[in-house]
Short mmCIF file of C-alpha atoms in Angstrom, two decimals:
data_model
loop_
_atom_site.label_atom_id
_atom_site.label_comp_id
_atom_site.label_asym_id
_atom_site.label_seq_id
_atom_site.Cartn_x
_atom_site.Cartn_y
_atom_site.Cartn_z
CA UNK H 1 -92.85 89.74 -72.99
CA UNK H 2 -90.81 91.12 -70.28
CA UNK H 3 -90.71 87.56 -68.54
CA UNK H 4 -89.20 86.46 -71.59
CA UNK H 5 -86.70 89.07 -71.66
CA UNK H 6 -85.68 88.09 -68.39
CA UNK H 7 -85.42 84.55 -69.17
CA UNK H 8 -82.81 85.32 -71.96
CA UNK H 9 -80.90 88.02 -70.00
CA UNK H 10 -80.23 85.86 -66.95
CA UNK H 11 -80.83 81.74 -67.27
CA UNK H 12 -78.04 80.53 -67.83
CA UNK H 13 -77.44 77.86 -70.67
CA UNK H 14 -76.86 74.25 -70.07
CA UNK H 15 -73.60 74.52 -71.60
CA UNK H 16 -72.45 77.03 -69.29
CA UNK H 17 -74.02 75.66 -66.52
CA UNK H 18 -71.92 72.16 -66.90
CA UNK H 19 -68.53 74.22 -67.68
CA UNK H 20 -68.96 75.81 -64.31
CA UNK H 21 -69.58 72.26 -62.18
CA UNK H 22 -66.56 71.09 -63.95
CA UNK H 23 -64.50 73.63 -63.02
CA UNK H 24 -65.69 73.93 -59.59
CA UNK H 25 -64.73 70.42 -58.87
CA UNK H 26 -61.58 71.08 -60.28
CA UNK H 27 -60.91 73.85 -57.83
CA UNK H 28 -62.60 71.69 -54.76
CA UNK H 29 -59.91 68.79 -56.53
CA UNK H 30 -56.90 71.04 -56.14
CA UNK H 31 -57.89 72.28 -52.81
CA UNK H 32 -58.66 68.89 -51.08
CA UNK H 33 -55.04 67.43 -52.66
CA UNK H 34 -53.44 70.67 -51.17
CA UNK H 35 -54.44 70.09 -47.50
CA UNK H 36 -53.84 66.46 -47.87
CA UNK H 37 -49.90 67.54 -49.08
CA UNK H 38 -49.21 69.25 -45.88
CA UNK H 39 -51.13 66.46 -43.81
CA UNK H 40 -48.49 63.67 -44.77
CA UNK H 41 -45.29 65.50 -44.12
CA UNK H 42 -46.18 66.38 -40.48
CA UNK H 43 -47.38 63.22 -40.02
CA UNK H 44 -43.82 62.04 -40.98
CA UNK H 45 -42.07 64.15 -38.83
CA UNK H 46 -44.04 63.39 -35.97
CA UNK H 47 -43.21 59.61 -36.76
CA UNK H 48 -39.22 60.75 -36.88
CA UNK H 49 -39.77 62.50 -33.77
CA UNK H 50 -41.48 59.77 -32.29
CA UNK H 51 -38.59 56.87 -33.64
CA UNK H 52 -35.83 59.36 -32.49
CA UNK H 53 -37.18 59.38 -29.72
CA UNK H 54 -37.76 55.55 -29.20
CA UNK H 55 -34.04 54.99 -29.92
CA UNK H 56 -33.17 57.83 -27.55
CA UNK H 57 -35.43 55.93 -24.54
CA UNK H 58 -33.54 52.61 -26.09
CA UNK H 59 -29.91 54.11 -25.27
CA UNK H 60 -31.22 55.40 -21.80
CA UNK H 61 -32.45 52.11 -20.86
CA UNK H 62 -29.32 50.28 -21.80
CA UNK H 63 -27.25 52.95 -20.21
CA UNK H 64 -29.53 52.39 -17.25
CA UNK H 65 -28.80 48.89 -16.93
CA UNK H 66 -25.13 49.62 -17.65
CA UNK H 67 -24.92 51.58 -14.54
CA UNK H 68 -26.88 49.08 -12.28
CA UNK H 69 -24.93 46.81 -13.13
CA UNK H 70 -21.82 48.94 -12.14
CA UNK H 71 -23.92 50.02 -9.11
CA UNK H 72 -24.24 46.27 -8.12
CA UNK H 73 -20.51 45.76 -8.78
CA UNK H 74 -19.76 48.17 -6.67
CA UNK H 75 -21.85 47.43 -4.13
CA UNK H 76 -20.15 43.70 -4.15
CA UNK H 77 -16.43 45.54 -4.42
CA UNK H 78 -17.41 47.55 -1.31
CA UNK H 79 -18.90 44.57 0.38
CA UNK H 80 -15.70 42.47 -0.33
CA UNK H 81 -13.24 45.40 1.11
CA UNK H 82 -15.56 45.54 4.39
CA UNK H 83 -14.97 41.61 4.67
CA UNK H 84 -11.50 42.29 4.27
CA UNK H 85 -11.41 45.42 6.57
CA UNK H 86 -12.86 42.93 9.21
CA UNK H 87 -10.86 39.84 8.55
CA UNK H 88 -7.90 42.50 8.98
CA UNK H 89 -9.25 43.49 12.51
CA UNK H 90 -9.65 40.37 13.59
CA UNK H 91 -6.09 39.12 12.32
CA UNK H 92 -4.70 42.75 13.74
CA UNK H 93 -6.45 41.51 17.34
CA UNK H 94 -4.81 37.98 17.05
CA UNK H 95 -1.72 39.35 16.25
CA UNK H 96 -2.15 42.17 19.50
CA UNK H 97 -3.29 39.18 21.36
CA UNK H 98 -0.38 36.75 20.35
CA UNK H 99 2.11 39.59 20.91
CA UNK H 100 1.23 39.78 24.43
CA UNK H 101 1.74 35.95 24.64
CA UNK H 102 4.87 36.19 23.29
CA UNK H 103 5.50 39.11 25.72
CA UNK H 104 4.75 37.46 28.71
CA UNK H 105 5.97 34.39 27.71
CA UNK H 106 9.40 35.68 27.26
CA UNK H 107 9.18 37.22 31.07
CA UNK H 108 8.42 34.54 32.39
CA UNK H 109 11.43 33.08 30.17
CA UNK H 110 13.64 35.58 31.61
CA UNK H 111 12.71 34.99 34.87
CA UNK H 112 13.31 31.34 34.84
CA UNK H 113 16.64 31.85 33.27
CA UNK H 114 16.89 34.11 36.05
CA UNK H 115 16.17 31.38 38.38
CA UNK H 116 18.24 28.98 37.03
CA UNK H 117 21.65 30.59 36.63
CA UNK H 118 21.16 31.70 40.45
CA UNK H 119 20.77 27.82 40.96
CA UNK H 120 23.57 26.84 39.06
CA UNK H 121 25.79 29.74 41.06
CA UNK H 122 24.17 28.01 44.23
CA UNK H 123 24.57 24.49 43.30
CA UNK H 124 28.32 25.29 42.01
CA UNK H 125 28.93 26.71 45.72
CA UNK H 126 27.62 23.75 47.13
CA UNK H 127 29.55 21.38 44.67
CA UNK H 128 32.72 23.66 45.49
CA UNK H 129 31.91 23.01 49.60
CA UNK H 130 31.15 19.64 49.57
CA UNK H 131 34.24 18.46 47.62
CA UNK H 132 36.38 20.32 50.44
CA UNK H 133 34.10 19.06 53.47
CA UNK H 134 34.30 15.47 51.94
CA UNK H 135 38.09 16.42 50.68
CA UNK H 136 40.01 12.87 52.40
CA UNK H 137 36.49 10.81 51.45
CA UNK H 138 36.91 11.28 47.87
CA UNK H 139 40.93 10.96 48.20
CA UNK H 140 39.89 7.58 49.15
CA UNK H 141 37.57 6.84 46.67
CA UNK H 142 34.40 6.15 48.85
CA UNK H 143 32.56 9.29 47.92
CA UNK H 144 32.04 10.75 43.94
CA UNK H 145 30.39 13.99 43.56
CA UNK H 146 29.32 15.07 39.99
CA UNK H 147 28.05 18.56 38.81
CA UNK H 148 24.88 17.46 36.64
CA UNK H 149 22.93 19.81 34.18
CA UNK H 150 19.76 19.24 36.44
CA UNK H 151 21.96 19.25 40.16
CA UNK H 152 24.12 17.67 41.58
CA UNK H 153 25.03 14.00 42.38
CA UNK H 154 26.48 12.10 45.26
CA UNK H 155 27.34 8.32 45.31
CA UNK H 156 28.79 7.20 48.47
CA UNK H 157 29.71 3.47 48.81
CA UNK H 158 27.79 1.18 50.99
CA UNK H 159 30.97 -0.17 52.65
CA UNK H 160 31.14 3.28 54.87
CA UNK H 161 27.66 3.53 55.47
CA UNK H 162 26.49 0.18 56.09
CA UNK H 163 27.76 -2.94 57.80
CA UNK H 164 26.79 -6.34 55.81
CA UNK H 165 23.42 -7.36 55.70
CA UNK H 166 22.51 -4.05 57.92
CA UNK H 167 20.55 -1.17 57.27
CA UNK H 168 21.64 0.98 59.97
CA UNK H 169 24.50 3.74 59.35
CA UNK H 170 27.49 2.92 60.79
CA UNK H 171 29.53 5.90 62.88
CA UNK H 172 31.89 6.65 60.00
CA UNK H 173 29.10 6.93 57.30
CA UNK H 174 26.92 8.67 59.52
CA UNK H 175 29.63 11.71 60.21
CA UNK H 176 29.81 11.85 56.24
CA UNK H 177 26.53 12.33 55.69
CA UNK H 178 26.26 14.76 58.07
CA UNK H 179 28.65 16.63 56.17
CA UNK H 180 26.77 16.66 53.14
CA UNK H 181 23.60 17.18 54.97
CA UNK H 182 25.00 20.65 56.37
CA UNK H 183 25.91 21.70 52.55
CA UNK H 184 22.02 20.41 51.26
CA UNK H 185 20.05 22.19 54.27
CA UNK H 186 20.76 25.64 52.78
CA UNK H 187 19.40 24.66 49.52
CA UNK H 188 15.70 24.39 48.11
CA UNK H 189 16.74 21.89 45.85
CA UNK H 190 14.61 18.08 45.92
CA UNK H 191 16.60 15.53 47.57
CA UNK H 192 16.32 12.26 46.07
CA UNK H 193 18.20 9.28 48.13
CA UNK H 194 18.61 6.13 45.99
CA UNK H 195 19.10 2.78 47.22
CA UNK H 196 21.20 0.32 44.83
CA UNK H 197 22.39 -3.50 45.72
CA UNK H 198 24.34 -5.99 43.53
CA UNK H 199 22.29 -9.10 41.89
CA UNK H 200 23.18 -11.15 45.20
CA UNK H 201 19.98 -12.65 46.37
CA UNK H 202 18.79 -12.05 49.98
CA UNK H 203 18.92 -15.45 51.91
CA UNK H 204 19.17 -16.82 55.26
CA UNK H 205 17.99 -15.01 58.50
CA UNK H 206 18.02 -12.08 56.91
CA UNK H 207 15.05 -12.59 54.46
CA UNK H 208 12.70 -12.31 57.13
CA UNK H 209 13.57 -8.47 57.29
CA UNK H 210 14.25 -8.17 54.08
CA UNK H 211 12.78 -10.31 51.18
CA UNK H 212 14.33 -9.36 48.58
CA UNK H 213 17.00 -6.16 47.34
CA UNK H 214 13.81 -3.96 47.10
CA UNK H 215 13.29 -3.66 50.48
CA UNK H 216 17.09 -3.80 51.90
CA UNK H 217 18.10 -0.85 49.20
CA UNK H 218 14.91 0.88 50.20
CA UNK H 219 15.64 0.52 53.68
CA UNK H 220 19.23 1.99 53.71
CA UNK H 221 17.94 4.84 51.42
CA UNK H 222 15.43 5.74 54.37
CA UNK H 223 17.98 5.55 57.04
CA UNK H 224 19.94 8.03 55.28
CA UNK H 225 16.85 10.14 54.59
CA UNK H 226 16.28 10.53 58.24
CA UNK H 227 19.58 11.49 59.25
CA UNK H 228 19.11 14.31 56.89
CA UNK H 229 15.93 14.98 58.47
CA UNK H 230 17.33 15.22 61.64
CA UNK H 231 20.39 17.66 60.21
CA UNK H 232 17.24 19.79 59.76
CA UNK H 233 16.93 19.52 55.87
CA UNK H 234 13.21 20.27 55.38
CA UNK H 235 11.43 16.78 54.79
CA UNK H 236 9.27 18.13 52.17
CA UNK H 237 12.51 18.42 49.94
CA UNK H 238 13.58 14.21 50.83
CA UNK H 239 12.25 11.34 48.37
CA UNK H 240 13.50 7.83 49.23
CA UNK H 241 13.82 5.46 46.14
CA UNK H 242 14.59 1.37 45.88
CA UNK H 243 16.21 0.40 42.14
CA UNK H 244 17.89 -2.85 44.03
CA UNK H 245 19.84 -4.38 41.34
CA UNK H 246 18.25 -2.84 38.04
CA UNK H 247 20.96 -0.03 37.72
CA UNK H 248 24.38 -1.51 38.41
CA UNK H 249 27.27 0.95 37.28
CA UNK H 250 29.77 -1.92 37.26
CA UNK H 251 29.22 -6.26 35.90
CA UNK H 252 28.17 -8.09 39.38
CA UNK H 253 31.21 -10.91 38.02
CA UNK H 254 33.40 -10.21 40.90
CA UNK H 255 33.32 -9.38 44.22
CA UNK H 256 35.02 -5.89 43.81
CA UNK H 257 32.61 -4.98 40.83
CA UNK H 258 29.09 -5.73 43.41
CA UNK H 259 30.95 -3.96 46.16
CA UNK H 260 30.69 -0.82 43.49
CA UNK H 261 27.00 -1.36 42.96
CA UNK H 262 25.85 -1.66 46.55
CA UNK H 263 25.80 2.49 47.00
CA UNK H 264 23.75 5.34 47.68
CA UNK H 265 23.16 7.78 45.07
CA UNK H 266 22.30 11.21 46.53
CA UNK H 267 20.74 13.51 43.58
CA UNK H 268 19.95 17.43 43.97
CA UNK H 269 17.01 18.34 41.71
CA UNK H 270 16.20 22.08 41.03
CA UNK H 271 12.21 22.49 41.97
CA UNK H 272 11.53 25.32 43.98
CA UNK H 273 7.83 25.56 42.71
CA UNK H 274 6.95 21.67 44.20
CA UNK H 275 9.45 20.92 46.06
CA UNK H 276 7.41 19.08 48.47
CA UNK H 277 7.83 15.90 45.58
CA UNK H 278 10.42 14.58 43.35
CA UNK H 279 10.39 14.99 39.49
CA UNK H 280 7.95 12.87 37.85
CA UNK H 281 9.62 10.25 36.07
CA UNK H 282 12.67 10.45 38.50
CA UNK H 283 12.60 6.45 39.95
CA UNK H 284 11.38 3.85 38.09
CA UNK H 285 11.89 1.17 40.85
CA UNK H 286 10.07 1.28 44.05
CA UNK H 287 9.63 4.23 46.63
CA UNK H 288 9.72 4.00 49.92
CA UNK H 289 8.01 6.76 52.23
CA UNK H 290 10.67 8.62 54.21
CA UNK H 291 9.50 6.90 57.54
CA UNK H 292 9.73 2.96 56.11
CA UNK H 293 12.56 0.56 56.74
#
């Protein structure tokens, strides 16, 4: 009786029972779809975060490799100016060095110059003494003297010097060049004695001694050479040369035109630094040593 009573006061019905499952699902429904709701949208904002983000590393990268390769532009630039800084230094040196080329070239210029114009005061001196020593000689036409740009230059005719055939001086030609030997003496100058001949060949007797216009112009050049040498002009200074008949001043037609090519040619050569020899390229027939005949 009372378990009965029981029974109706608490069971509950079926129907009930079934209302209540549905609406606890219902409840479970709505509270499942409410956590999922706030699931999604952080879930979305993490992904925004995470693209910002992305595109954020993106443009640091890119900047990145913007500025290496501005670093490595730089780098070249610098490298480039250094190159040039050297090349500078090196052209600055060659310009310091060239400088004191030009420096000491144009001393030495100066002192040449130097040189030189004492020469020419020297040489004029000498020019200015001879012409007076040698004053009735040149009157007469047997003597020429000529101021040169190198020195000077005396031609003195055979005829005074020399008898025919002969190359011994003679007493006249030997008191003239003792004249001009006293004027030459006090000078440092090279002394180059040329012998010239007309185009007469050498024949009869005096072939034997002399072959040919080489030797006999050679010979009368050395004769005159000594005589200087004995005047006391230093022989270091004295070069004897033989052109014969290859530089005639005058046709060899007539008699009067060879008698002008016979001569000897004294020249005065500034060359204080050798002047033991003659300038190269001075003779271009044959030299004879100073001793020879």
């Amino acid at each position: 009786m009372h378990w009965r009573s029981l029974s109706k006061r608490h069971l509950v019905r079926p129907d009930c029972a079934r209302a209540g499952v549905r609406l606890c699902g219902s409840l479970v429904l709505l509270g499942v779809g409410g956590l999922g709701c706030v699931g999604l949208g952080s879930h979305q904002e993490v992904v925004g975060e995470r693209d910002a983000l992305v595109e954020r590393l993106q443009l640091l990268e890119a900047s990145n490799a913007s500025l290496s390769a501005e670093r490595v532009s730089l780098l070249e630039s610098l490298e480039d100016i250094r190159e040039e800084r050297t090349a500078l230094d090196r052209n600055v040196q060659q310009l310091h060095k060239q400088e004191a080329e030009l420096t000491s070239s144009l001393l030495a210029r100066e002192t040449e110059l130097t040189r030189q114009n004492v020469e020419v005061v020297r040489l004029r001196d000498t020019y200015k003494a001879l012409v007076e020593d040698l004053e009735s000689e040149l009157a007469a036409g047997q003597i020429a003297i000529q101021e040169l740009r190198e020195g000077l230059q005396v031609h003195i005719a055979d005829e005074i010097l020399f008898a025919s055939g002969s190359a011994r001086l003679g007493t006249q030609g030997a008191q003239i060049l003792l004249k001009v030997a006293g004027q030459l003496a006090k000078l440092p100058h090279a002394i180059e004695v040329a012998g010239h001949t007309d185009n007469l060949p050498i024949t009869g007797v005096l072939a034997r001694r002399y072959p040919s216009n080489w030797e006999l112009a050679g010979a009368r050049a050395a004769s005159v050479v000594r005589l200087f040498e004995r005047a006391g002009v230093d022989p270091s200074r004295l070069v004897v040369v033989s052109h014969a008949s290859t530089r005639p001043i005058a046709s060899n037609d007539t008699p009067e035109d060879r008698s002008r090519n016979r001569r000897i040619e004294i020249h005065l050569k500034p060359n204080p630094s050798a002047p033991a020899t003659g300038p190269a390229g001075s003779s271009q027939g044959q030299e004879t040593p100073a001793g020879g005949s």
